[in-house]
Coordinates of C-alpha atoms and ligand atoms in Angstrom, one line a residue:
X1 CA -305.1 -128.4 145.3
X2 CA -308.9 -128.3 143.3
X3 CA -310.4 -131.5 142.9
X4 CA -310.2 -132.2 139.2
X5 CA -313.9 -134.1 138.2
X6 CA -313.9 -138.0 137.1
X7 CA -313.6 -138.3 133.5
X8 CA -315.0 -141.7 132.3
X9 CA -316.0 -141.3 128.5
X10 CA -313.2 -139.6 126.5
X11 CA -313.3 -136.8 124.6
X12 CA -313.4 -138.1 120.6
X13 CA -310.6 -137.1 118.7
X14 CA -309.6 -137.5 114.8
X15 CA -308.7 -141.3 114.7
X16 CA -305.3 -142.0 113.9
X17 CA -304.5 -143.6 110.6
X18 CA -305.5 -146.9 109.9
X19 CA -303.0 -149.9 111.2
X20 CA -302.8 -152.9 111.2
X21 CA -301.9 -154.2 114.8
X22 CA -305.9 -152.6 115.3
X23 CA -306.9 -155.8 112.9
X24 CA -307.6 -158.8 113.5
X25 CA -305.4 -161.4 111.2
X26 CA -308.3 -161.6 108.8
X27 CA -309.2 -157.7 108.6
X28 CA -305.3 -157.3 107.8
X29 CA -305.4 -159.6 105.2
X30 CA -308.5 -158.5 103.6
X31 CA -306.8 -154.7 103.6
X32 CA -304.3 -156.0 102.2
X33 CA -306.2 -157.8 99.4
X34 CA -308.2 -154.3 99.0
X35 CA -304.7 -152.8 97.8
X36 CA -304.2 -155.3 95.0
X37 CA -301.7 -157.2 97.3
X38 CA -302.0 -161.1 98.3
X39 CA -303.2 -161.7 101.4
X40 CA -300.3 -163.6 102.4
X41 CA -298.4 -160.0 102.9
X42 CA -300.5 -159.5 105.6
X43 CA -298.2 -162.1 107.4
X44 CA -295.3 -160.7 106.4
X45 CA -296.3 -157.3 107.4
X46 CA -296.5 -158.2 110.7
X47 CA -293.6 -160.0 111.4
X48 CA -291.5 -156.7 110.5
X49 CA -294.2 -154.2 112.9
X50 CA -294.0 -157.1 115.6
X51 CA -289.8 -156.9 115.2
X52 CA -290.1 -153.2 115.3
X53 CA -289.0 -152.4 111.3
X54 CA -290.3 -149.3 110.5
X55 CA -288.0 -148.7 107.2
X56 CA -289.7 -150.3 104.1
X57 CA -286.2 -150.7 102.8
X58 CA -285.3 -153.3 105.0
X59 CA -288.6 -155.4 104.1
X60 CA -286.6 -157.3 101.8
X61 CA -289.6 -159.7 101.5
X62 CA -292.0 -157.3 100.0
X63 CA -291.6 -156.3 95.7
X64 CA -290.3 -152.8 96.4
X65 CA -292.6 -151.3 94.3
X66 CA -295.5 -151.8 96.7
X67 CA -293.3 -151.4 99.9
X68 CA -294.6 -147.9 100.1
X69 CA -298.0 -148.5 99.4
X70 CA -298.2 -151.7 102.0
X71 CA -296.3 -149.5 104.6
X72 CA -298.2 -146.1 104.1
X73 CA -301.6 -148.4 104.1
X74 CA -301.1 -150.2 107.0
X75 CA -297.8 -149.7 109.1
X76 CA -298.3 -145.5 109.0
X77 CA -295.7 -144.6 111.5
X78 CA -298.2 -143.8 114.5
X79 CA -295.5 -142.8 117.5
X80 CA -292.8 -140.3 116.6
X81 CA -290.1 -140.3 119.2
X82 CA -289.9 -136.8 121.1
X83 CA -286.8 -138.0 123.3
X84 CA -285.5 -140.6 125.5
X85 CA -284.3 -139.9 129.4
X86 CA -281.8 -142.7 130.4
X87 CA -281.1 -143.2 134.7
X88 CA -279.6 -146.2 136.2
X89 CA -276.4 -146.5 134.1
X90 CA -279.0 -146.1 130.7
X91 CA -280.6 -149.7 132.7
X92 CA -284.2 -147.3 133.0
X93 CA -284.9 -145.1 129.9
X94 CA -288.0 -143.4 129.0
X95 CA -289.5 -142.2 126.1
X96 CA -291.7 -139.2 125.4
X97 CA -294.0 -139.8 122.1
X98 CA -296.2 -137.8 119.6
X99 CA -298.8 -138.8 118.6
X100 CA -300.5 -138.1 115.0
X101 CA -302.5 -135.5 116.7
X102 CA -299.7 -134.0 118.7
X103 CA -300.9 -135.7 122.0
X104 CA -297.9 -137.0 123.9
X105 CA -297.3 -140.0 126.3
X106 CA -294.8 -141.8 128.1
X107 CA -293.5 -145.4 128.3
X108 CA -290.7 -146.7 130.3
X109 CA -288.5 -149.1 130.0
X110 CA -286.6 -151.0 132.7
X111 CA -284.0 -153.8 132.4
X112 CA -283.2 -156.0 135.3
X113 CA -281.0 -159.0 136.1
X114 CA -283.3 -161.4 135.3
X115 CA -286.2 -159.4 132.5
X116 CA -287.1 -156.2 130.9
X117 CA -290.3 -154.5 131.9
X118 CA -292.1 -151.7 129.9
X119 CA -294.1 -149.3 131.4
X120 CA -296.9 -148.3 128.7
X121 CA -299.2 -145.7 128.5
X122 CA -303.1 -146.7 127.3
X123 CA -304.6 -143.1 127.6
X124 CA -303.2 -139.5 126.7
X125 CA -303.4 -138.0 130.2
X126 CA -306.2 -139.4 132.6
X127 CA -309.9 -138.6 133.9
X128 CA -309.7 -140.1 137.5
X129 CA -308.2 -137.5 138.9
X130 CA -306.3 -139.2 141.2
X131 CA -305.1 -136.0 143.5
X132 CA -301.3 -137.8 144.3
X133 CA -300.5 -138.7 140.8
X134 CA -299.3 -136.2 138.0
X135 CA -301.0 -137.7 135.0
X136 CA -304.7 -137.9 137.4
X137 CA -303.8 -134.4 137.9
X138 CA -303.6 -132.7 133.5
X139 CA -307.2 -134.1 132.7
X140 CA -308.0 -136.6 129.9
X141 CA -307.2 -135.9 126.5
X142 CA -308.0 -139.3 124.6
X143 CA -307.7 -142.7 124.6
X144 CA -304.9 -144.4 122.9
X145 CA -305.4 -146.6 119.8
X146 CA -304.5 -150.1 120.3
X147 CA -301.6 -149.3 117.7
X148 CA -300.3 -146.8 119.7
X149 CA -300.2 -148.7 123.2
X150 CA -299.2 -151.9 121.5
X151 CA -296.4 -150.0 119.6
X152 CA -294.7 -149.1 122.9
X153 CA -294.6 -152.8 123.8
X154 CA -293.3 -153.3 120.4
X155 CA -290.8 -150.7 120.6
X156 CA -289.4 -151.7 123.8
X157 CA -288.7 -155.2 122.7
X158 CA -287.0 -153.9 119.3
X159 CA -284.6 -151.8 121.8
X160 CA -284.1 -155.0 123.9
X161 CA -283.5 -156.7 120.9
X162 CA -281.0 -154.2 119.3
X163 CA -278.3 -154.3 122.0
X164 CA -278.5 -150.4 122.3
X165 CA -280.0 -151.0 126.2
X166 CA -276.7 -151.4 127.7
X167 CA -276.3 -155.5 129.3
X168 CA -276.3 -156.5 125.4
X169 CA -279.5 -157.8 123.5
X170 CA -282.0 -159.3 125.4
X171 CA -285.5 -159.4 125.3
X172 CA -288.6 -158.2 126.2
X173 CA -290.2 -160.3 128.7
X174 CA -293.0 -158.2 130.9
X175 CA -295.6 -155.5 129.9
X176 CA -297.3 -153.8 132.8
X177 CA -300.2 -151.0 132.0
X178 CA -298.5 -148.8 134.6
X179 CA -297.9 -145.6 132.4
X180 CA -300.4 -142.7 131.5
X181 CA -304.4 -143.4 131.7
X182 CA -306.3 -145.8 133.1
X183 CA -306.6 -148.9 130.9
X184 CA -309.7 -150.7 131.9
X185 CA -311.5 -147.0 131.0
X186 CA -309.9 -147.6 127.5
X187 CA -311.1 -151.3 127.4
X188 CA -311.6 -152.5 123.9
X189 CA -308.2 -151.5 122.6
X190 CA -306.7 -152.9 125.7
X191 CA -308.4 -155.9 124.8
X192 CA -306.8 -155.9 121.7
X193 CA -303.7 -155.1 123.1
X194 CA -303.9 -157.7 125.1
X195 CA -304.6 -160.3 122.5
X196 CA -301.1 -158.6 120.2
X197 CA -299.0 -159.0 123.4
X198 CA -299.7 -162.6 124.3
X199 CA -300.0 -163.9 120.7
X200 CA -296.8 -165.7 119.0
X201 CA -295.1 -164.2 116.3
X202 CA -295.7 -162.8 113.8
X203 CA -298.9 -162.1 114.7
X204 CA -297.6 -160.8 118.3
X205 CA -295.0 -160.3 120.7
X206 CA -295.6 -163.7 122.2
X207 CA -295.5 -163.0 126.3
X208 CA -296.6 -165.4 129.0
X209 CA -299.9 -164.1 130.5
X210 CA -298.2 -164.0 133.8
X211 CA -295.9 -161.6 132.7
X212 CA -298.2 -158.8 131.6
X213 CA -300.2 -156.8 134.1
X214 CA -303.4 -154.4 134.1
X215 CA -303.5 -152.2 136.7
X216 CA -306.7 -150.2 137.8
X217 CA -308.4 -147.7 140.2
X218 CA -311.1 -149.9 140.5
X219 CA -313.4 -150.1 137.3
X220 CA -315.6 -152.7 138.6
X221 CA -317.6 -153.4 136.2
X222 CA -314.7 -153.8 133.5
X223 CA -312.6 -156.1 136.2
X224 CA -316.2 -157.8 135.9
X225 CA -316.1 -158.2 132.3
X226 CA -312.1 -159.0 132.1
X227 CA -313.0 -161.8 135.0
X228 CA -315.4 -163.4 131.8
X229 CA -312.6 -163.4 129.4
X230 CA -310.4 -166.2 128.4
X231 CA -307.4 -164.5 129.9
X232 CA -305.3 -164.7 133.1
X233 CA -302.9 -161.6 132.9
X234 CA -301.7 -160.6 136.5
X235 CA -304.3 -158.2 137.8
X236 CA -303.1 -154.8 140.1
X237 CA -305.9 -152.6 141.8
X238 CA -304.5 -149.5 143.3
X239 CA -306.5 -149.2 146.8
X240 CA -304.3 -146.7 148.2
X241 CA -306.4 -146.8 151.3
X242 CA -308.5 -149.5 153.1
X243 CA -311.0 -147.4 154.4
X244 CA -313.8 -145.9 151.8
X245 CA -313.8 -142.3 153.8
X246 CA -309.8 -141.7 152.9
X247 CA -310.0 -143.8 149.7
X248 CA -312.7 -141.2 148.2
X249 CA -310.4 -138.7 148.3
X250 CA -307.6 -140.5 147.3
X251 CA -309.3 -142.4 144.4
X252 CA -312.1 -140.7 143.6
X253 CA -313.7 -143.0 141.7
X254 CA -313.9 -144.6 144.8
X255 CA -317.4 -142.6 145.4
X256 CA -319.0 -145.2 142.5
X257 CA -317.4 -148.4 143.3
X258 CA -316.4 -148.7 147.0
X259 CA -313.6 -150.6 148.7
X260 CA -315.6 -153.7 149.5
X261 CA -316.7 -154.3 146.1
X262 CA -313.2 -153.4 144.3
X263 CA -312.0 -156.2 146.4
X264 CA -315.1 -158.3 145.4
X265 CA -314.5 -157.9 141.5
X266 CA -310.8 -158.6 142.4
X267 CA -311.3 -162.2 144.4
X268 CA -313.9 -162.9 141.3
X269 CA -310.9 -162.6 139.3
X270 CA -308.4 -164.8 141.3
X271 CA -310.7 -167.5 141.6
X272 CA -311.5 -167.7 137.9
X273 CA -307.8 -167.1 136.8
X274 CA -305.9 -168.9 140.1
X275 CA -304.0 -165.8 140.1
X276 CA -303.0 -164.1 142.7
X277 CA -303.8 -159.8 142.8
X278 CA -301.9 -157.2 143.7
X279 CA -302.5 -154.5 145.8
X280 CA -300.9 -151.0 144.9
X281 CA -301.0 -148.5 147.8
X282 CA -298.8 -145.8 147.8
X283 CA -297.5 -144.8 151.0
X284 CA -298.2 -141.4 151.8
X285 CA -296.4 -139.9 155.0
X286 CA -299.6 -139.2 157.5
X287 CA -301.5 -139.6 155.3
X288 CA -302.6 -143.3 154.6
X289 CA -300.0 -144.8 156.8
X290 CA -300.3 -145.0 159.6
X291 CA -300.2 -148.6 162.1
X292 CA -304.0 -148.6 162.4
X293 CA -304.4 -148.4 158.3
X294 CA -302.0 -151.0 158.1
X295 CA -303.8 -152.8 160.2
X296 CA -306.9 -152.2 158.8
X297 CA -305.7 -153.3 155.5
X298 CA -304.4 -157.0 157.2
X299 CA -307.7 -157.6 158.1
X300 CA -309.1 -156.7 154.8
X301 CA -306.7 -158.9 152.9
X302 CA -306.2 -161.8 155.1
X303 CA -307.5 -165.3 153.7
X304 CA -307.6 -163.3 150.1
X305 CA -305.4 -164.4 147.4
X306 CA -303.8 -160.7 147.1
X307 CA -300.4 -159.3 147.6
X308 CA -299.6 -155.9 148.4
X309 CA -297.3 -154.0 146.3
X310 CA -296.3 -151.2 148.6
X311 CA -294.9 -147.9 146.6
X312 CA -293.5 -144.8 148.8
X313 CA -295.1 -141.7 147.3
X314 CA -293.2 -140.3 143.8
X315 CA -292.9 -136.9 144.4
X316 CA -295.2 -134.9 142.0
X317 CA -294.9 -131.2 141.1
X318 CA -297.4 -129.1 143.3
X319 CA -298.6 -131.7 145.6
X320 CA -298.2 -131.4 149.4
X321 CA -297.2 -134.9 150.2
X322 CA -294.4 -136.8 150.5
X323 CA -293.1 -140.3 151.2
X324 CA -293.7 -142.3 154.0
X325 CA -290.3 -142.1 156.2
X326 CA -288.6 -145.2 156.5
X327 CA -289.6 -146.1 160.0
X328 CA -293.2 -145.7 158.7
X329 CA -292.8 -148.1 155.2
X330 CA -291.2 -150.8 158.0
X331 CA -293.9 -150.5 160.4
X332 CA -296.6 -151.2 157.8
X333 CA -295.1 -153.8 156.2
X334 CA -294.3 -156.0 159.7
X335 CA -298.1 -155.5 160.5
X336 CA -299.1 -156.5 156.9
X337 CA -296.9 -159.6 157.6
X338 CA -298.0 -160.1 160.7
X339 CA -301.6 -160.5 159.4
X340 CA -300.2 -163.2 156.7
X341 CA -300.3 -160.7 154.1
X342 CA -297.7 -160.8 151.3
X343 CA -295.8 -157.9 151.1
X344 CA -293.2 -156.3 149.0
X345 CA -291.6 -152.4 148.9
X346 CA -291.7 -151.6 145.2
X347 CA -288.7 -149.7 144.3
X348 CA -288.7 -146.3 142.7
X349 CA -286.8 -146.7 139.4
X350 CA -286.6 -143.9 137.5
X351 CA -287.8 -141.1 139.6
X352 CA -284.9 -139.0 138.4
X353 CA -286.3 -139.1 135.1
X354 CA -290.3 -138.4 136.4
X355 CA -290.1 -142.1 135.0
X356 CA -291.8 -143.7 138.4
X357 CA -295.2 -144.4 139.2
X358 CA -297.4 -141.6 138.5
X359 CA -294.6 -139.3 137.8
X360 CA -295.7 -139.4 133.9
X361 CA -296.9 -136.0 132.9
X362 CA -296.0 -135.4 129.1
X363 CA -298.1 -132.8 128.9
X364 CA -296.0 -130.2 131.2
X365 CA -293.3 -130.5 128.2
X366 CA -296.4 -129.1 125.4
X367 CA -297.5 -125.6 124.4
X368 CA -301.3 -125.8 123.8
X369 CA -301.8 -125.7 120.0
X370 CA -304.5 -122.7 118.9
X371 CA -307.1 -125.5 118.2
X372 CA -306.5 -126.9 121.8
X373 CA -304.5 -129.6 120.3
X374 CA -301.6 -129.6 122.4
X375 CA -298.4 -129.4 120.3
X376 CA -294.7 -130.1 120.8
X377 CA -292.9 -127.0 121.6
X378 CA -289.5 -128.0 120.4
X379 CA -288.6 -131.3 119.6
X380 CA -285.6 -132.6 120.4
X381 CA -284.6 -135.7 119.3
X382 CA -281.5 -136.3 121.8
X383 CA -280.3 -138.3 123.9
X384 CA -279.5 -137.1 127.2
X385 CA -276.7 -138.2 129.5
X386 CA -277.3 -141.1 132.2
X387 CA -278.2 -140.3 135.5
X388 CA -277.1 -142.4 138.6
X389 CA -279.6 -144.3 140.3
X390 CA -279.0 -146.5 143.1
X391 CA -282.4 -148.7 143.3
X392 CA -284.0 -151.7 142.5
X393 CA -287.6 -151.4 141.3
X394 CA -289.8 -154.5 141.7
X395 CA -292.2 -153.3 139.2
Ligands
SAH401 N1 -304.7 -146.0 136.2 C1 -304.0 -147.2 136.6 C2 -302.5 -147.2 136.2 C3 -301.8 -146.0 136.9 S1 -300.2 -146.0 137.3 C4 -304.1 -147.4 138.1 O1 -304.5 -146.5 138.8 O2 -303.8 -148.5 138.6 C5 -299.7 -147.3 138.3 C6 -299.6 -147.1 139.8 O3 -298.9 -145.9 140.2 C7 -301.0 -146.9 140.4 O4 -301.1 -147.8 141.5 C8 -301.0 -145.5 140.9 O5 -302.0 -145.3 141.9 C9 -299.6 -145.3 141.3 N2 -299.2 -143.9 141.5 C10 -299.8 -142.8 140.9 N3 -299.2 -141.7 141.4 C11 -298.2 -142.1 142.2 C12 -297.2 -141.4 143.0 N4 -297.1 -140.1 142.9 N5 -296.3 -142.2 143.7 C13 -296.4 -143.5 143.8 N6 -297.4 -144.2 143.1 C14 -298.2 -143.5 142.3

C-alpha cells in the first residue's frame, strides 16, 4: 500500500449555488428582500428546507408566482440522490449523492429501538490519508458546503419523518460527523452546520447538543478553537493507537500533533463542556491490539473523562488487515475495564452495504470526467433489495 500525503487545505472548486441554510437568519432575509420578496419569506423558506420540501408546489404559503424565483434563489436543489442501499430489514440505508459539480458522498442512516442516527459526510473524499480507511485512501476532492452537509441531516429527518424507514414515522434524533472527510479540516461550514442542527425550527432541525457528535483525527488546534466555542456537542477523537510510533502510521497526521497533545486538546474540551470524549480505536488484528496496547491505552486514559468506543476493523478494498478475532476484541476490552476505562464494542451496521465506518468510498462508483471532475457513470435511481443484517451498531 503507498502512503497517500496529508492533505490539509482543499483544493478550491466552483462554489455551489447560493443557499440559504449557508446564511445566517439575517443574510436570508436580506436575499430575500434583494428579490423583491418580504423578508418575512425568509422564515417560511426555511421551515419547508428544514422539513425537507423540495417541491415549490407544496409551498402553499408562498404566491405561486414567486415560488420559482424564491426556490431557484435560495433552496437550489444542492444533493441529487444517486441511490439508496438498504440492510438490516431497510433499518440501515445509505445514500450515494451528487453534488452540483459531480462530486459524490455518502450518508447513512440508521434507525434503532430507541433513535435514528445519520451518518454525514463534511468533505468529498479526505486528505489524512488514513491507510485503514477507504475514503483516507481516494484523496481529497473538496470540502462540502455547509448546505450540502446540513442537507444530509435534513434529509434524514424528512425520511424519518415520512414513514418510508420501516418502524413507522419517527424522527431524527442524533447526527454524528462519521461519514466522508474530516470535519474539523472543513471547520467553518461545520460551524455552521453545527449552529442549523441544534437551532429550533424553522430555523433548524432542533437536536440536543448531546446528541450530535464531531469526530476527528486529531486537529488540535481546531479541537482548540471548538473548546472556545459556546457549544458542548459530544466530541470523538480517533486514536487508533496509544503509542505515537504505531499511531504515525496509522494516523498520519499524527506526525504534527502527537498522542499526548490530542489527548490534551481533548481533556481541555471535557472540562470546559463537562462532557465526557470518546475514544475511536479500531481494532486491527496484530496490529494495534494486542494486551500490552491495551494496556497502554488504560494507563493513558485512566482518571480522564474519556470513553473508548472500540470498532473491529471494516474491511476495506485492497488493504491487508483484518478484524481483531473475537478473543482479541474481549481481551482488550477486560484490560480497558480493568484500568476503570469505559468501554463499549461498536457494532458494525451496515458493512454489507460499505455503509460502516470508513467503508465510505463514493468515488469507486465514478468515471473521472475529462476536466478531472469526476462524473456519475450511470445513475441509477433504484432502490435495491434489503440485505440481512444481524447487528447492533452503537454508533
Ligand atoms: N475524519 C473523522 C471522521 C471519520 S470516520 C475521524 O477520523 O474521526 C469515523 C470513524 O471511523 C473514525 O474513528 C475512523 O478512524 C473510523 N474508521 C475509518 N476506517 C475504518 C475501518 N476500515 N474500520 C473501522 N473504523 C474505521
Amino acid at each position: 500500500m503507498t502512503a497517500l500525503p496529508l492533505v490539509l487545505d482543499a483544493p478550491r472548486r466552483g462554489k455551489p449555488p447560493r443557499h440559504l441554510a449557508d446564511l445566517t437568519r439575517e443574510e436570508a432575509r436580506a436575499a430575500v428582500a434583494g428579490l423583491g420578496q418580504p423578508a418575512f419569506r425568509a422564515d417560511q423558506l426555511a421551515r419547508h428546507f428544514f422539513r425537507g420540501t423540495t417541491d415549490p408546489a407544496q409551498m402553499t404559503d408562498v404566491p405561486v408566482a414567486v415560488r420559482e424565483t424564491l426556490t431557484e434563489g435560495l433552496l437550489p436543489g444542492l444533493l441529487t440522490p444517486v441511490r439508496h442501499q438498504s440492510a438490516d430489514g431497510g433499518r440501515t440505508r445509505k445514500t450515494l449523492w451528487r453534488l452540483h459539480d459531480g462530486a459524490l458522498v455518502e450518508s447513512v442512516l440508521m434507525r434503532y429501538p430507541d433513535r435514528a442516527t445519520v451518518c454525514i459526510s463534511s468533505q468529498a473524499g479526505c486528505g489524512m490519508a488514513c491507510p485503514f480507511c477507504a475514503t483516507g485512501q481516494q484523496g481529497l476532492t473538496r470540502n462540502l458546503s455547509a448546505a450540502e452537509i446540513i442537507g444530509q441531516a435534513v434529509a434524514a429527518a424528512a425520511a424519518m419523518a415520512s414513514g418510508e424507514i420501516p418502524g413507522g414515522p419517527g424522527r431524527l434524533s442524533n447526527v454524528v460527523f462519521m461519514g466522508m472527510g474530516e470535519p474539523l479540516a472543513n471547520y467553518a461550514r461545520v460551524r455552521r452546520t453545527l449552529d442549523a442542527l441544534l437551532t429550533p425550527a424553522p430555523w433548524g432541525l432542533g437536536l440536543s447538543q448531546r446528541s450530535v457528535t464531531v469526530s476527528t483525527v486529531g486537529l488540535v488546534p481546531a479541537i482548540r478553537r471548538l473548546t472556545e466555542e459556546d457549544l458542548h456537542v459530544t466530541l470523538a477523537v480517533s486514536l487508533h493507537a496509544p503509542d505515537d510510533e504505531l499511531r504515525d502510521t496509522l494516523v498520519p497526521i499524527n506526525t504534527r500533533h502527537k498522542v499526548a497533545e490530542v489527548v490534551d486538546a481533548a481533556d481541555a474540551y471535557a472540562a470546559r463542556t463537562g462532557r465526557r470524549y470518546s475514544v475511536e480505536y479500531a481494532l486491527i488484528r496484530d496490529v494495534n491490539d494486542q494486551p500490552e496496547r491495551a494496556d497502554q491505552l488504560g494507563r493513558l486514559l485512566a482518571k480522564r473523562l474519556a470513553h473508548v468506543n472500540l470498532i473491529p476493523l471494516n474491511p476495506t478494498p485492497g488493504s491487508p488487515w483484518d478484524a481483531s478475532p473475537l478473543p482479541a476484541q474481549r481481551e482488550f476490552v477486560a484490560r480497558l475495564r480493568a484500568h476503570g476505562v469505559p468501554t463499549t464494542v461498536r457494532d458494525t451496521r451496515g458493512q454489507d452495504i460499505d455503509g460502516a465506518c470508513g467503508q465510505l468510498a463514493a468515488a469507486d462508483l465514478v468515471a473521472g470526467g475529462a476536466d478531472g471532475v469526476p462524473t456519475v457513470a450511470t445513475p441509477i435511481p433504484a432502490l435495491e433489495p434489503p440485505v440481512a443484517l444481524g447487528a447492533e451498531a452503537d454508533v
